CSV table of C-alpha atoms in Angstrom, one decimal:
chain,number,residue,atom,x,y,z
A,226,UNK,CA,-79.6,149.2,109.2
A,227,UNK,CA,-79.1,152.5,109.3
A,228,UNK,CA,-75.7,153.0,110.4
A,229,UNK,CA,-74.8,149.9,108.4
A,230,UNK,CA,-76.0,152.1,105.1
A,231,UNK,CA,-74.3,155.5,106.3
A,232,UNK,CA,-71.3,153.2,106.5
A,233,UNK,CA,-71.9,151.7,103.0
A,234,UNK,CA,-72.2,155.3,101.4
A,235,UNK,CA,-69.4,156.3,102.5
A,236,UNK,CA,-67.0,154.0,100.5
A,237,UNK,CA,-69.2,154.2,97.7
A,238,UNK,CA,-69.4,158.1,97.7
A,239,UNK,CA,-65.8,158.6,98.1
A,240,UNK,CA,-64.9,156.2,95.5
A,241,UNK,CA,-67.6,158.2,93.0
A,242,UNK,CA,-66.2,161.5,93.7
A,243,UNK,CA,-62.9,160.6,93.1
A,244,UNK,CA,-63.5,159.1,90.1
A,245,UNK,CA,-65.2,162.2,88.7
A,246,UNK,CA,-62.3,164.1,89.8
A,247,UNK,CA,-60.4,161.9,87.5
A,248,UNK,CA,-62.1,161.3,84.7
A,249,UNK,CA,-62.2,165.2,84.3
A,250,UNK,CA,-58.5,165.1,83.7
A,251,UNK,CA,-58.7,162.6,80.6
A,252,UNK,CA,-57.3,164.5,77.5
A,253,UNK,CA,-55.8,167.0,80.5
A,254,UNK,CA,-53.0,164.8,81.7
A,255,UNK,CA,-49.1,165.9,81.1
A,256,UNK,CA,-49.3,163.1,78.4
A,257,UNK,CA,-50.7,160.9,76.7
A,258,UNK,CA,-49.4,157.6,78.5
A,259,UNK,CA,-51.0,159.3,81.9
A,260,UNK,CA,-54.0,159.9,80.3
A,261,UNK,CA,-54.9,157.0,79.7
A,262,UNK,CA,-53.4,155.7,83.0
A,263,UNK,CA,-56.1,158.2,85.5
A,264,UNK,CA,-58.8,157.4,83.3
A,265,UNK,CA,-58.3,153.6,84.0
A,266,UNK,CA,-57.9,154.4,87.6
A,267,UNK,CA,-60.9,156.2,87.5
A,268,UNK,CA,-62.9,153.5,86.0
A,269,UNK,CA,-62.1,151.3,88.5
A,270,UNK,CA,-63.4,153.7,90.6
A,271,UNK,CA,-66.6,154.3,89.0
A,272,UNK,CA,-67.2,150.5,89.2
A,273,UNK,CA,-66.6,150.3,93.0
A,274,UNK,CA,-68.4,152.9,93.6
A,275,UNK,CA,-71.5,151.6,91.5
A,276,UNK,CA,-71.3,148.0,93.9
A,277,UNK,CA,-71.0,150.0,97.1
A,278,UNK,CA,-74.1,152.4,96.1
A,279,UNK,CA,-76.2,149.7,94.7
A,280,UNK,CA,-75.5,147.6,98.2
A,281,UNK,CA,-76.5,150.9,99.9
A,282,UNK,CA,-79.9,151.0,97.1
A,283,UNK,CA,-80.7,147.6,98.7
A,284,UNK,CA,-80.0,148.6,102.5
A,285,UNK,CA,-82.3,151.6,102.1
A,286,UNK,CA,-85.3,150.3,101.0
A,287,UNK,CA,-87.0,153.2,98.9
A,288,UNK,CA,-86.1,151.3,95.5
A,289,UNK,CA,-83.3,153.9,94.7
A,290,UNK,CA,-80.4,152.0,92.4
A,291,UNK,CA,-77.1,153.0,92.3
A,292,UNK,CA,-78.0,155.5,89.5
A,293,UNK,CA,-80.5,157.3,91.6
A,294,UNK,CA,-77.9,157.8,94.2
A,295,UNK,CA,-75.6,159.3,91.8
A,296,UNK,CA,-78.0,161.8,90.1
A,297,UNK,CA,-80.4,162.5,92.5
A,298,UNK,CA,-78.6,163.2,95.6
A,299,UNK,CA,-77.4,166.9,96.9
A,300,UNK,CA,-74.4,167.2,98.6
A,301,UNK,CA,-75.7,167.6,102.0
A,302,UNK,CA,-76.7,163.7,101.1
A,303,UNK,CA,-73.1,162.8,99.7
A,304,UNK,CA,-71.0,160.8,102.6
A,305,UNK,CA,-67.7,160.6,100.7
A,306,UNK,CA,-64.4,162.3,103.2
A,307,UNK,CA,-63.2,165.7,102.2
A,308,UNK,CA,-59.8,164.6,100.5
A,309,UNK,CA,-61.5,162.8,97.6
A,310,UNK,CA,-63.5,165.9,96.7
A,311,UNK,CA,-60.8,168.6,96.5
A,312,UNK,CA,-59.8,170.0,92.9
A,313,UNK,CA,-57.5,168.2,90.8
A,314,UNK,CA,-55.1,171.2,91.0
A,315,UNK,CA,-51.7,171.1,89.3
A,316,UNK,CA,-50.4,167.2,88.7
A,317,UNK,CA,-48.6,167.0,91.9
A,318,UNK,CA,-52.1,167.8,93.9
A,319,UNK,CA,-53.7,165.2,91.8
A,320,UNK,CA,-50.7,162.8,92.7
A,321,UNK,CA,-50.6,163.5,96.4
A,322,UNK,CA,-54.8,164.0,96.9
A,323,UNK,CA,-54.8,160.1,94.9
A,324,UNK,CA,-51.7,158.6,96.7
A,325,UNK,CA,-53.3,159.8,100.4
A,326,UNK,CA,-56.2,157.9,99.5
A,327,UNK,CA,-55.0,155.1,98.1
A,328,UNK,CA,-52.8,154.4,100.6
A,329,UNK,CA,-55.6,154.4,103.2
A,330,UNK,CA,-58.3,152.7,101.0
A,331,UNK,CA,-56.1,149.8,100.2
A,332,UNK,CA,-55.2,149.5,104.7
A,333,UNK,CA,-59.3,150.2,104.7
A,334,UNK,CA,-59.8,147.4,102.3
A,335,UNK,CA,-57.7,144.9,103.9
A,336,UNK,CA,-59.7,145.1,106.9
A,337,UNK,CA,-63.4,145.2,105.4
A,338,UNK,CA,-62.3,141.9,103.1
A,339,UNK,CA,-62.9,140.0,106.8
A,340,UNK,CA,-66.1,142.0,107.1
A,341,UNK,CA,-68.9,139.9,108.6
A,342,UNK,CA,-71.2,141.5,105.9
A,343,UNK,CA,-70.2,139.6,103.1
A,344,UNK,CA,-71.4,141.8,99.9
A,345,UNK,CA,-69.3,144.3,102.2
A,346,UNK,CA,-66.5,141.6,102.0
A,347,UNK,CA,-67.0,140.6,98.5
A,348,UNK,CA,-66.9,144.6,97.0
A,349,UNK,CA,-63.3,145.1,99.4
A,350,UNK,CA,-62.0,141.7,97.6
A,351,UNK,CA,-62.9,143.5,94.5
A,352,UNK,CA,-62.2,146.8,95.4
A,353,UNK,CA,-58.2,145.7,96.9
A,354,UNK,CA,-56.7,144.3,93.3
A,355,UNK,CA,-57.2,147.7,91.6
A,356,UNK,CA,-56.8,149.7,94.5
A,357,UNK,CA,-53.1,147.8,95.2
A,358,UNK,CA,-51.8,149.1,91.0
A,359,UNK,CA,-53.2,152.9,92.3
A,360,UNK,CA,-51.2,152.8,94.9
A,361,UNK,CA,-48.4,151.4,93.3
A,362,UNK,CA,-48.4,154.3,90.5
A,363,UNK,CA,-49.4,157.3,92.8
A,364,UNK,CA,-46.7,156.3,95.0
A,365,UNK,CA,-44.3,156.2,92.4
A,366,UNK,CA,-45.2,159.3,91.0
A,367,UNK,CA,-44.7,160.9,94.7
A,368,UNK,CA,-41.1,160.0,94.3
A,369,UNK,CA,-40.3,160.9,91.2
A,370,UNK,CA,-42.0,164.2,91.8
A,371,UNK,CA,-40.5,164.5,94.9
A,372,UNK,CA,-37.5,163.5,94.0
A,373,UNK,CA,-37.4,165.0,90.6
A,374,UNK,CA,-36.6,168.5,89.9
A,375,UNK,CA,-36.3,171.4,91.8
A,376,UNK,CA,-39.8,172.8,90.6
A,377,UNK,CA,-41.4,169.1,90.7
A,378,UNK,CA,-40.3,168.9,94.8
A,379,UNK,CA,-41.0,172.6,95.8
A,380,UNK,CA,-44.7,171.5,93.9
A,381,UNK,CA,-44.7,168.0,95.5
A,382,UNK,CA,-43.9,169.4,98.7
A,383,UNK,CA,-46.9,172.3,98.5
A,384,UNK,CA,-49.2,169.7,97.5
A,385,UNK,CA,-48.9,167.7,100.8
A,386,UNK,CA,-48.9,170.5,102.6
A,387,UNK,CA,-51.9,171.9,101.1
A,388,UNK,CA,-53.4,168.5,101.4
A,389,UNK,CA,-52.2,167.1,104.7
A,390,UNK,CA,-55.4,168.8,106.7
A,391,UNK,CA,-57.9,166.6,104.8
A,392,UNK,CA,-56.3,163.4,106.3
A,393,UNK,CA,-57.4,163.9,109.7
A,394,UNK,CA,-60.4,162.4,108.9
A,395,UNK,CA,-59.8,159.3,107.7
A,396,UNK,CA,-58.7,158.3,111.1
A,397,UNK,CA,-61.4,159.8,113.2
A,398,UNK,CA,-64.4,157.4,114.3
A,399,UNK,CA,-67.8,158.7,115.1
A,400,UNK,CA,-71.3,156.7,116.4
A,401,UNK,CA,-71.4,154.7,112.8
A,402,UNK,CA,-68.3,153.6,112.7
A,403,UNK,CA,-67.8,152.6,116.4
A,404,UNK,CA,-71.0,150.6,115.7
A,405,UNK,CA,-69.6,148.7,112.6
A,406,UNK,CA,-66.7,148.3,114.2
A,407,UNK,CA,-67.8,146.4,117.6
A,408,UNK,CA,-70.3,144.4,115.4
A,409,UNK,CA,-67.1,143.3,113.3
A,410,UNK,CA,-68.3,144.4,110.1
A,411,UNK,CA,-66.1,147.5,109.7
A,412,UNK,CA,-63.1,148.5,111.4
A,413,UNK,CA,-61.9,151.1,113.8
A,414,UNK,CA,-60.6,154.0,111.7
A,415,UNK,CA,-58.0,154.7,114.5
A,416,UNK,CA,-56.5,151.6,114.3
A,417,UNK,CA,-55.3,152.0,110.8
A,418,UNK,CA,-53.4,155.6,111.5
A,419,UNK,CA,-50.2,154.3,112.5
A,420,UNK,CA,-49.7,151.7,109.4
A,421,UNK,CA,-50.4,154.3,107.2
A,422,UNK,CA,-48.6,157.1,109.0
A,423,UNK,CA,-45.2,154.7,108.5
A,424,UNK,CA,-45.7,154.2,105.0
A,425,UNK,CA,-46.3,157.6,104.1
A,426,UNK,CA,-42.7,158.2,106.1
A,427,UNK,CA,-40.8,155.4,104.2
A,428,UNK,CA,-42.3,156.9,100.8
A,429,UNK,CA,-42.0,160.8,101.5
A,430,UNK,CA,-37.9,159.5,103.0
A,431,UNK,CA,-37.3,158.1,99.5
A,432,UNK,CA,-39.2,161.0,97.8
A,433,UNK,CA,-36.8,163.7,100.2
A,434,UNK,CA,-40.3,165.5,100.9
A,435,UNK,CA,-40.9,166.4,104.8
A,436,UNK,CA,-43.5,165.1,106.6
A,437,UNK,CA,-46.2,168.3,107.4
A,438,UNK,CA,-46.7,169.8,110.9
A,439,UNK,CA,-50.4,168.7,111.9
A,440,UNK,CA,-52.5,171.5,111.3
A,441,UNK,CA,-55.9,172.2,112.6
A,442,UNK,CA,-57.4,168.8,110.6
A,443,UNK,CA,-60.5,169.2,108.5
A,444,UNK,CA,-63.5,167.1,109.1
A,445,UNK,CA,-67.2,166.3,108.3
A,446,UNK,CA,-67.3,164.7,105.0
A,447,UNK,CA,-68.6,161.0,106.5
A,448,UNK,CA,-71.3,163.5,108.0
A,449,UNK,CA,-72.4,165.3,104.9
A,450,UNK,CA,-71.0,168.3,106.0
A,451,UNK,CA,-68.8,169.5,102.6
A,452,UNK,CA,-66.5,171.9,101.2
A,453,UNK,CA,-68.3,174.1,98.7
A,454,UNK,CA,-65.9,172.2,96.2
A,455,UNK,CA,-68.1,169.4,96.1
A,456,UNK,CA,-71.1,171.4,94.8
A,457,UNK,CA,-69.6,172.5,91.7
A,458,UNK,CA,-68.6,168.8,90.9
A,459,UNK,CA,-72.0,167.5,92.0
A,460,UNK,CA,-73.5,170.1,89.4
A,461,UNK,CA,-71.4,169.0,86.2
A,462,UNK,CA,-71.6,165.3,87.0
A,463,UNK,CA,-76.0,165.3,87.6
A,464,UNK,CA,-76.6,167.9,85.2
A,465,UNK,CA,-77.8,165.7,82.4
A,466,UNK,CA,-79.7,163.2,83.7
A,467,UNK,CA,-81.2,165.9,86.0
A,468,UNK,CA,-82.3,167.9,83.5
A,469,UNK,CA,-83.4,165.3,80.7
A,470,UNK,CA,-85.3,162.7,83.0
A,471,UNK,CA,-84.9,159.3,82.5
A,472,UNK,CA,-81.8,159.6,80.6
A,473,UNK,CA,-79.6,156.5,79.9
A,474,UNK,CA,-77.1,155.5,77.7
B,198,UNK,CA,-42.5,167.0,78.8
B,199,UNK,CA,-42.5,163.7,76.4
B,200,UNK,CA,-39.5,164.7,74.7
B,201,UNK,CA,-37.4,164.2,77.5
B,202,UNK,CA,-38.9,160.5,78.1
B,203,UNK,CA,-37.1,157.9,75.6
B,204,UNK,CA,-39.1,155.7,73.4
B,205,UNK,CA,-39.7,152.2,74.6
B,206,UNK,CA,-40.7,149.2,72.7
B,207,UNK,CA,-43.7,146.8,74.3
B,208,UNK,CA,-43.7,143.2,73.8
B,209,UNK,CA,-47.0,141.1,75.4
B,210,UNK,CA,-47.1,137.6,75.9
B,211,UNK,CA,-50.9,136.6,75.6
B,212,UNK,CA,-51.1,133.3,77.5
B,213,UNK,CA,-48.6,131.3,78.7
B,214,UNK,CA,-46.6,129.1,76.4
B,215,UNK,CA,-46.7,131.8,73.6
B,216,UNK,CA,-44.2,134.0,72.3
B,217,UNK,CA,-44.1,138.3,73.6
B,218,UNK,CA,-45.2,139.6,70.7
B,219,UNK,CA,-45.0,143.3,70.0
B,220,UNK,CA,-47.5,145.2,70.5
B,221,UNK,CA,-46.6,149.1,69.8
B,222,UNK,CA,-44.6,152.0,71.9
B,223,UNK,CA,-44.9,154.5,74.2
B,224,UNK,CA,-43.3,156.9,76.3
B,225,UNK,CA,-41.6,156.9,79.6
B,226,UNK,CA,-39.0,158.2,82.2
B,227,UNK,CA,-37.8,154.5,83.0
B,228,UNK,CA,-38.5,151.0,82.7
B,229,UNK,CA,-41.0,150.8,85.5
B,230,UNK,CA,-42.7,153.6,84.4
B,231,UNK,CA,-43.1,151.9,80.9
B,232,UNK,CA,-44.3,148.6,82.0
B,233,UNK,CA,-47.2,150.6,83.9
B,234,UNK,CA,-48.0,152.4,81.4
B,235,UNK,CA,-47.7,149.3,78.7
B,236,UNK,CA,-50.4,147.8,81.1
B,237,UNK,CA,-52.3,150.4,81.1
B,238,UNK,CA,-52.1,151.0,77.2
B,239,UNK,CA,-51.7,147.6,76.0
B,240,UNK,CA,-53.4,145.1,78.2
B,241,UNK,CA,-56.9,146.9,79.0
B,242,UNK,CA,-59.3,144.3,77.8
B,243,UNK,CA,-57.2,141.5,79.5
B,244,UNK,CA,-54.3,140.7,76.4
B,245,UNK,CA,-51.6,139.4,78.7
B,246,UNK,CA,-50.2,137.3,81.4
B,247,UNK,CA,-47.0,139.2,80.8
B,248,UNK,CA,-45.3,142.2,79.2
B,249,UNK,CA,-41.9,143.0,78.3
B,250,UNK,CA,-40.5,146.3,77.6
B,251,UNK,CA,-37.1,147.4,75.5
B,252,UNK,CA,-36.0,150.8,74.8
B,253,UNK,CA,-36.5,151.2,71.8
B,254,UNK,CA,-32.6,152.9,71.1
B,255,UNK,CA,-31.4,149.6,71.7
B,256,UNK,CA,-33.2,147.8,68.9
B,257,UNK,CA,-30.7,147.5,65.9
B,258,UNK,CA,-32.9,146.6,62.9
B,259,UNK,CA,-31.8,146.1,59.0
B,260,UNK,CA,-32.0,148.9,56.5
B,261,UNK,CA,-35.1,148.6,53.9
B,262,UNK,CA,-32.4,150.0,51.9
B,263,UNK,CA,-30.5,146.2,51.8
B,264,UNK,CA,-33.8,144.7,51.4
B,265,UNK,CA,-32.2,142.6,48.1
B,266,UNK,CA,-29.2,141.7,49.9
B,267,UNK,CA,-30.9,140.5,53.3
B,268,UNK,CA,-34.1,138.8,52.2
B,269,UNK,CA,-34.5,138.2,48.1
B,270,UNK,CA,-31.7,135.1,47.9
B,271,UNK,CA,-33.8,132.6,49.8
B,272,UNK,CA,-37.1,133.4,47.6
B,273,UNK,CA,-35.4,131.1,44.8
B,274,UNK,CA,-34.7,128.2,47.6
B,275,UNK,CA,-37.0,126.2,47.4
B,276,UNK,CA,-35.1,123.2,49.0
B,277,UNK,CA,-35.4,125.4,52.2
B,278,UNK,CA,-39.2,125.0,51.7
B,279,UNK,CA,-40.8,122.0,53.0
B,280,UNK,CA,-43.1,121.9,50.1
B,281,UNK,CA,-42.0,118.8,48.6
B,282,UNK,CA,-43.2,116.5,51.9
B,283,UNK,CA,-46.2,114.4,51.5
B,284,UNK,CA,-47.8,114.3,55.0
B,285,UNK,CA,-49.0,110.8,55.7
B,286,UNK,CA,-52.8,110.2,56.2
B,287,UNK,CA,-53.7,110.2,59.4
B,288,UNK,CA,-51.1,112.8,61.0
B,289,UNK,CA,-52.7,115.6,63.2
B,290,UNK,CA,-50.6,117.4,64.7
B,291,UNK,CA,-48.0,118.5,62.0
């Protein structure tokens, strides 16, 4: 059960943590129409998240809803990858930081809908109709950024450069997932490398971006070993209900 | 950055069998880009089955200035009014 919880966290953490990073860009966006647009991507996201953390409540045991996971962890507890928790930066990091993710979740997605768990199962079903309109608009907003003007590119370009080190880990496995894996309720992470590796090169083609040289690849956020980024986010997002207890809405 | 992005008009069709109706504006660099962000601004709390979007340059509409000429000549038409038909008893659907 363990592993099978570690496993649950982290598509419920990631999915949290990006939508934080979103919502923190509502009334921040370039205009108005994308304002609106991250902060219904980022709703989605909240509501993911709150199925996956309330499955990973249950698997635990120690009567902690998905509220109490939220709130009352540290980050040394969060399980989410590194990508999702990296500043919004300018509009092209935001794109390229969202599309990365996408991209993967909605390859991730298609493989945990066949999930032998089936609450794991029913959340990916869920999870893949939103997660197919964010990719559609962070990839479009790749290429037009890309592809736009000179100062839109050269940003584009920085942006997936900058970003390129925190997709390492997507792909790596370690004991958890190897054990979901074999027991077919997850998937190998390996496995989905490749597909997504094409895609990216068919969308950065028609965005005239070039692929990045593999750096040394960043890893450790299934682990809960973070980026000090994570603890300023952490702070702003459990601040209230940490300091007034019992807090609802 | 809007003011580069053209005005487009956003039509929603509720459920099929029903007419688009419009529904308000919005910005945007092309027509993809508009019917995103018409579903995003327009069909939130699940309005539509299907949206259209024009831009808005190329809708020609009459001048409230030739109000008179365009609309006041069929107010005193009243032959153009079905008012004068007795429904039968019994008829539903009219």
């Amino acid at each position: 059960m363990r592993a099978r919880l570690e496993y649950v966290l982290r598509f419920g953490d990631s999915a949290l943590v990006l939508a934080q990073r979103l919502c923190a860009l509502v009334a921040h966006a370039p205009v108005m129409e994308e304002d609106v647009a991250l902060a219904n991507v980022s709703l989605d996201l909240f509501g993911q998240a709150r199925l996956w953390l309330a499955y990973a409540g249950e698997l635990e045991g120690a009567a902690r809803d998905e509220d109490t996971l939220a709130f009352h962890r540290d980050a040394g507890a969060f399980r989410n990858v590194l990508l999702v928790e990296r500043p919004n930066g300018d509009f092209a990091e935001t794109t390229a930081r969202g599309y990365f993710y996408d991209l993967w979740a909605s390859l991730a997605f298609a493989e945990l809908v066949r999930s032998k768990d089936e609450r794991i199962a029913a959340v990916a079903e869920k999870s893949r109709k939103e997660n197919a309109y964010h990719l559609r608009r962070s990839e479009d907003w790749v290429v037009r950024l890309g592809d736009g003007t000179e100062e839109s590119h050269a940003r584009m370009q920085r942006a997936v450069n900058e970003l390129w080190r925190y997709t390492g880990e997507l792909f790596l496995a370690d004991d958890v997932d190897t054990a979901m894996a074999s027991g077919g309720i997850g998937f190998a992470p390996a496995a989905l490398r490749e597909p997504w590796l094409e895609r990216v090169k068919t969308t950065f083609g028609a965005a005239a971006l070039e692929l990045p040289v593999d750096p040394w690849m960043q890893r450790g956020g299934k682990q809960g070993v973070h980026t000090e980024a994570l603890g300023y986010l952490l702070a702003e997002m459990q601040i209230l209900p940490r300091t007034i207890a019992g807090a609802v809405w | 950055m809007t003011k580069g992005w053209p005005q487009w008009e956003v039509f929603v069709r509720s459920e099929a069998g029903l007419a688009h109706k419009h529904v308000g504006s919005l910005h945007a660099a092309d027509a993809r880009m508009a019917l995103e962000n018409a579903r995003d601004l327009y069909t939130r709390r699940n309005e539509g089955v299907s949206i259209w979007v024009v831009n808005s340059e190329d809708v020609h509409a009459t001048d409230p200035s030739e109000g008179e000429a365009f609309f006041e000549p069929s107010e005193d038409k009243r032959y153009r009014f079905p008012t004068s038909y007795r429904v039968p008893e019994g008829v539903e659907h009219l």
